mmCIF file of N, CA and C in Angstrom:
data_model
loop_
_atom_site.group_PDB
_atom_site.id
_atom_site.type_symbol
_atom_site.label_atom_id
_atom_site.label_comp_id
_atom_site.label_asym_id
_atom_site.label_seq_id
_atom_site.Cartn_x
_atom_site.Cartn_y
_atom_site.Cartn_z
ATOM 1 N N MET A 1 11.064 0.383 -6.018
ATOM 2 C CA MET A 1 10.599 1.030 -7.262
ATOM 3 C C MET A 1 9.999 -0.208 -8.026
ATOM 4 N N SER A 2 8.861 0.021 -8.561
ATOM 5 C CA SER A 2 8.062 -0.991 -9.318
ATOM 6 C C SER A 2 8.313 -0.753 -10.761
ATOM 7 N N LYS A 3 8.391 -1.775 -11.514
ATOM 8 C CA LYS A 3 8.560 -1.633 -13.104
ATOM 9 C C LYS A 3 7.483 -2.751 -13.633
ATOM 10 N N VAL A 4 7.034 -2.567 -14.856
ATOM 11 C CA VAL A 4 6.102 -3.330 -15.466
ATOM 12 C C VAL A 4 7.063 -3.978 -16.672
ATOM 13 N N ILE A 5 7.089 -5.289 -16.776
ATOM 14 C CA ILE A 5 8.002 -6.045 -17.599
ATOM 15 C C ILE A 5 7.151 -7.019 -18.471
ATOM 16 N N ARG A 6 6.888 -6.893 -19.769
ATOM 17 C CA ARG A 6 6.140 -7.796 -20.521
ATOM 18 C C ARG A 6 7.041 -9.211 -20.659
ATOM 19 N N VAL A 7 6.324 -10.232 -20.278
ATOM 20 C CA VAL A 7 7.174 -11.515 -20.439
ATOM 21 C C VAL A 7 6.164 -12.558 -21.157
ATOM 22 N N ARG A 8 7.031 -13.600 -21.744
ATOM 23 C CA ARG A 8 6.246 -14.808 -22.319
ATOM 24 C C ARG A 8 6.701 -16.075 -21.515
ATOM 25 N N TYR A 9 5.642 -16.781 -21.145
ATOM 26 C CA TYR A 9 5.938 -18.063 -20.428
ATOM 27 C C TYR A 9 6.155 -19.113 -21.436
ATOM 28 N N GLU A 10 7.393 -19.733 -21.442
ATOM 29 C CA GLU A 10 7.778 -20.870 -22.484
ATOM 30 C C GLU A 10 8.520 -22.052 -21.622
ATOM 31 N N LYS A 11 8.025 -23.209 -21.681
ATOM 32 C CA LYS A 11 8.606 -24.294 -21.130
ATOM 33 C C LYS A 11 9.103 -24.121 -19.597
ATOM 34 N N GLY A 12 8.068 -23.478 -18.840
ATOM 35 C CA GLY A 12 8.472 -23.254 -17.521
ATOM 36 C C GLY A 12 9.343 -22.034 -17.131
ATOM 37 N N VAL A 13 9.585 -21.232 -18.132
ATOM 38 C CA VAL A 13 10.415 -20.068 -17.846
ATOM 39 C C VAL A 13 9.715 -18.812 -18.304
ATOM 40 N N LEU A 14 9.877 -17.718 -17.577
ATOM 41 C CA LEU A 14 9.321 -16.402 -17.887
ATOM 42 C C LEU A 14 10.438 -15.726 -18.702
ATOM 43 N N LYS A 15 10.035 -15.353 -20.076
ATOM 44 C CA LYS A 15 11.074 -14.616 -20.881
ATOM 45 C C LYS A 15 10.711 -13.289 -21.175
ATOM 46 N N PRO A 16 11.621 -12.268 -20.839
ATOM 47 C CA PRO A 16 11.378 -10.928 -20.936
ATOM 48 C C PRO A 16 11.160 -10.589 -22.524
ATOM 49 N N LEU A 17 10.268 -9.759 -22.935
ATOM 50 C CA LEU A 17 9.911 -9.409 -24.390
ATOM 51 C C LEU A 17 10.937 -8.296 -24.740
ATOM 52 N N SER A 18 11.567 -7.628 -23.869
ATOM 53 C CA SER A 18 12.466 -6.566 -24.142
ATOM 54 C C SER A 18 13.560 -6.711 -23.059
ATOM 55 N N SER A 19 14.764 -5.842 -23.237
ATOM 56 C CA SER A 19 15.786 -6.102 -22.290
ATOM 57 C C SER A 19 15.346 -5.276 -20.952
ATOM 58 N N VAL A 20 15.879 -5.955 -19.865
ATOM 59 C CA VAL A 20 15.485 -5.568 -18.526
ATOM 60 C C VAL A 20 16.895 -5.153 -17.782
ATOM 61 N N ASP A 21 16.689 -4.245 -16.933
ATOM 62 C CA ASP A 21 17.957 -3.736 -16.178
ATOM 63 C C ASP A 21 17.582 -4.286 -14.720
ATOM 64 N N LEU A 22 17.941 -5.645 -14.519
ATOM 65 C CA LEU A 22 17.752 -6.165 -13.206
ATOM 66 C C LEU A 22 19.068 -6.789 -12.754
ATOM 67 N N GLU A 23 19.378 -6.863 -11.457
ATOM 68 C CA GLU A 23 20.505 -7.377 -10.986
ATOM 69 C C GLU A 23 20.553 -8.942 -10.971
ATOM 70 N N GLU A 24 21.608 -9.380 -11.531
ATOM 71 C CA GLU A 24 21.731 -10.911 -11.804
ATOM 72 C C GLU A 24 21.713 -11.585 -10.350
ATOM 73 N N GLY A 25 20.959 -12.663 -10.296
ATOM 74 C CA GLY A 25 21.010 -13.422 -8.945
ATOM 75 C C GLY A 25 20.141 -12.892 -7.886
ATOM 76 N N LYS A 26 19.480 -11.768 -8.000
ATOM 77 C CA LYS A 26 18.604 -11.048 -7.045
ATOM 78 C C LYS A 26 17.132 -11.571 -7.271
ATOM 79 N N GLU A 27 16.421 -11.899 -6.148
ATOM 80 C CA GLU A 27 15.035 -12.330 -6.210
ATOM 81 C C GLU A 27 14.256 -11.173 -6.296
ATOM 82 N N TYR A 28 13.155 -11.461 -7.180
ATOM 83 C CA TYR A 28 12.052 -10.400 -7.475
ATOM 84 C C TYR A 28 10.745 -10.966 -7.213
ATOM 85 N N LYS A 29 9.878 -10.206 -6.794
ATOM 86 C CA LYS A 29 8.389 -10.636 -6.821
ATOM 87 C C LYS A 29 7.828 -10.392 -8.085
ATOM 88 N N VAL A 30 7.056 -11.521 -8.556
ATOM 89 C CA VAL A 30 6.307 -11.196 -9.867
ATOM 90 C C VAL A 30 4.825 -11.398 -9.607
ATOM 91 N N ILE A 31 4.214 -10.441 -10.208
ATOM 92 C CA ILE A 31 2.677 -10.292 -10.146
ATOM 93 C C ILE A 31 2.191 -10.557 -11.357
ATOM 94 N N VAL A 32 1.226 -11.725 -11.749
ATOM 95 C CA VAL A 32 0.901 -12.150 -12.938
ATOM 96 C C VAL A 32 -0.602 -11.491 -13.226
ATOM 97 N N GLU A 33 -0.643 -10.848 -14.311
ATOM 98 C CA GLU A 33 -2.083 -10.258 -14.623
ATOM 99 C C GLU A 33 -2.480 -10.584 -16.017
ATOM 100 N N GLU A 34 -3.764 -10.858 -16.257
ATOM 101 C CA GLU A 34 -4.137 -11.213 -17.566
ATOM 102 C C GLU A 34 -4.412 -10.098 -18.516
ATOM 103 N N ASP A 35 -4.310 -10.025 -19.722
ATOM 104 C CA ASP A 35 -4.583 -8.879 -20.487
ATOM 105 C C ASP A 35 -5.998 -8.604 -20.453
ATOM 106 N N ILE A 36 -6.397 -7.349 -20.226
ATOM 107 C CA ILE A 36 -7.826 -6.933 -19.995
ATOM 108 C C ILE A 36 -8.701 -7.330 -21.129
ATOM 109 N N ASP A 37 -8.317 -7.218 -22.353
ATOM 110 C CA ASP A 37 -9.019 -7.433 -23.567
ATOM 111 C C ASP A 37 -9.352 -9.097 -23.545
ATOM 112 N N GLU A 38 -8.628 -9.926 -23.108
ATOM 113 C CA GLU A 38 -8.706 -11.172 -23.089
ATOM 114 C C GLU A 38 -9.857 -11.548 -21.838
ATOM 115 N N LEU A 39 -9.870 -10.937 -20.760
ATOM 116 C CA LEU A 39 -10.695 -11.121 -19.728
ATOM 117 C C LEU A 39 -12.132 -10.540 -20.212
ATOM 118 N N ILE A 40 -12.172 -9.619 -20.910
ATOM 119 C CA ILE A 40 -13.432 -9.038 -21.476
ATOM 120 C C ILE A 40 -14.098 -10.128 -22.461
ATOM 121 N N LYS A 41 -13.266 -10.655 -23.304
ATOM 122 C CA LYS A 41 -13.710 -11.545 -24.310
ATOM 123 C C LYS A 41 -14.403 -12.809 -23.508
ATOM 124 N N ARG A 42 -13.752 -13.120 -22.496
ATOM 125 C CA ARG A 42 -13.998 -14.476 -21.754
ATOM 126 C C ARG A 42 -15.241 -14.328 -21.051
ATOM 127 N N TYR A 43 -15.551 -12.997 -20.491
ATOM 128 C CA TYR A 43 -16.840 -12.811 -19.599
ATOM 129 C C TYR A 43 -17.779 -12.082 -20.139
ATOM 130 N N ARG A 44 -17.595 -11.739 -21.367
ATOM 131 C CA ARG A 44 -18.747 -10.801 -22.097
ATOM 132 C C ARG A 44 -19.955 -11.464 -22.113
ATOM 133 N N GLY A 45 -20.098 -12.704 -22.310
ATOM 134 C CA GLY A 45 -21.368 -13.473 -22.198
ATOM 135 C C GLY A 45 -21.942 -13.662 -20.832
ATOM 136 N N VAL A 46 -21.159 -13.697 -19.986
ATOM 137 C CA VAL A 46 -21.503 -13.771 -18.503
ATOM 138 C C VAL A 46 -22.229 -12.438 -18.066
ATOM 139 N N LEU A 47 -21.578 -11.429 -18.702
ATOM 140 C CA LEU A 47 -22.119 -10.029 -18.257
ATOM 141 C C LEU A 47 -23.340 -9.595 -18.958
ATOM 142 N N GLY A 48 -23.682 -10.361 -19.918
ATOM 143 C CA GLY A 48 -24.845 -10.090 -20.854
ATOM 144 C C GLY A 48 -24.691 -9.037 -21.881
ATOM 145 N N GLU A 49 -23.449 -8.851 -22.199
ATOM 146 C CA GLU A 49 -23.160 -7.882 -23.354
ATOM 147 C C GLU A 49 -22.692 -8.545 -24.547
#
């Protein structure tokens, strides 16, 4: 089962922004995505808009 968990990266650690229901000590795969609004701001000039 997949979940989306918003986190903040601080001092080398990913910290959840809300409570999470994860098993202690278990390994999980993390996929890092940038906020779409930030991507649009960054590439707006490149796209000519």
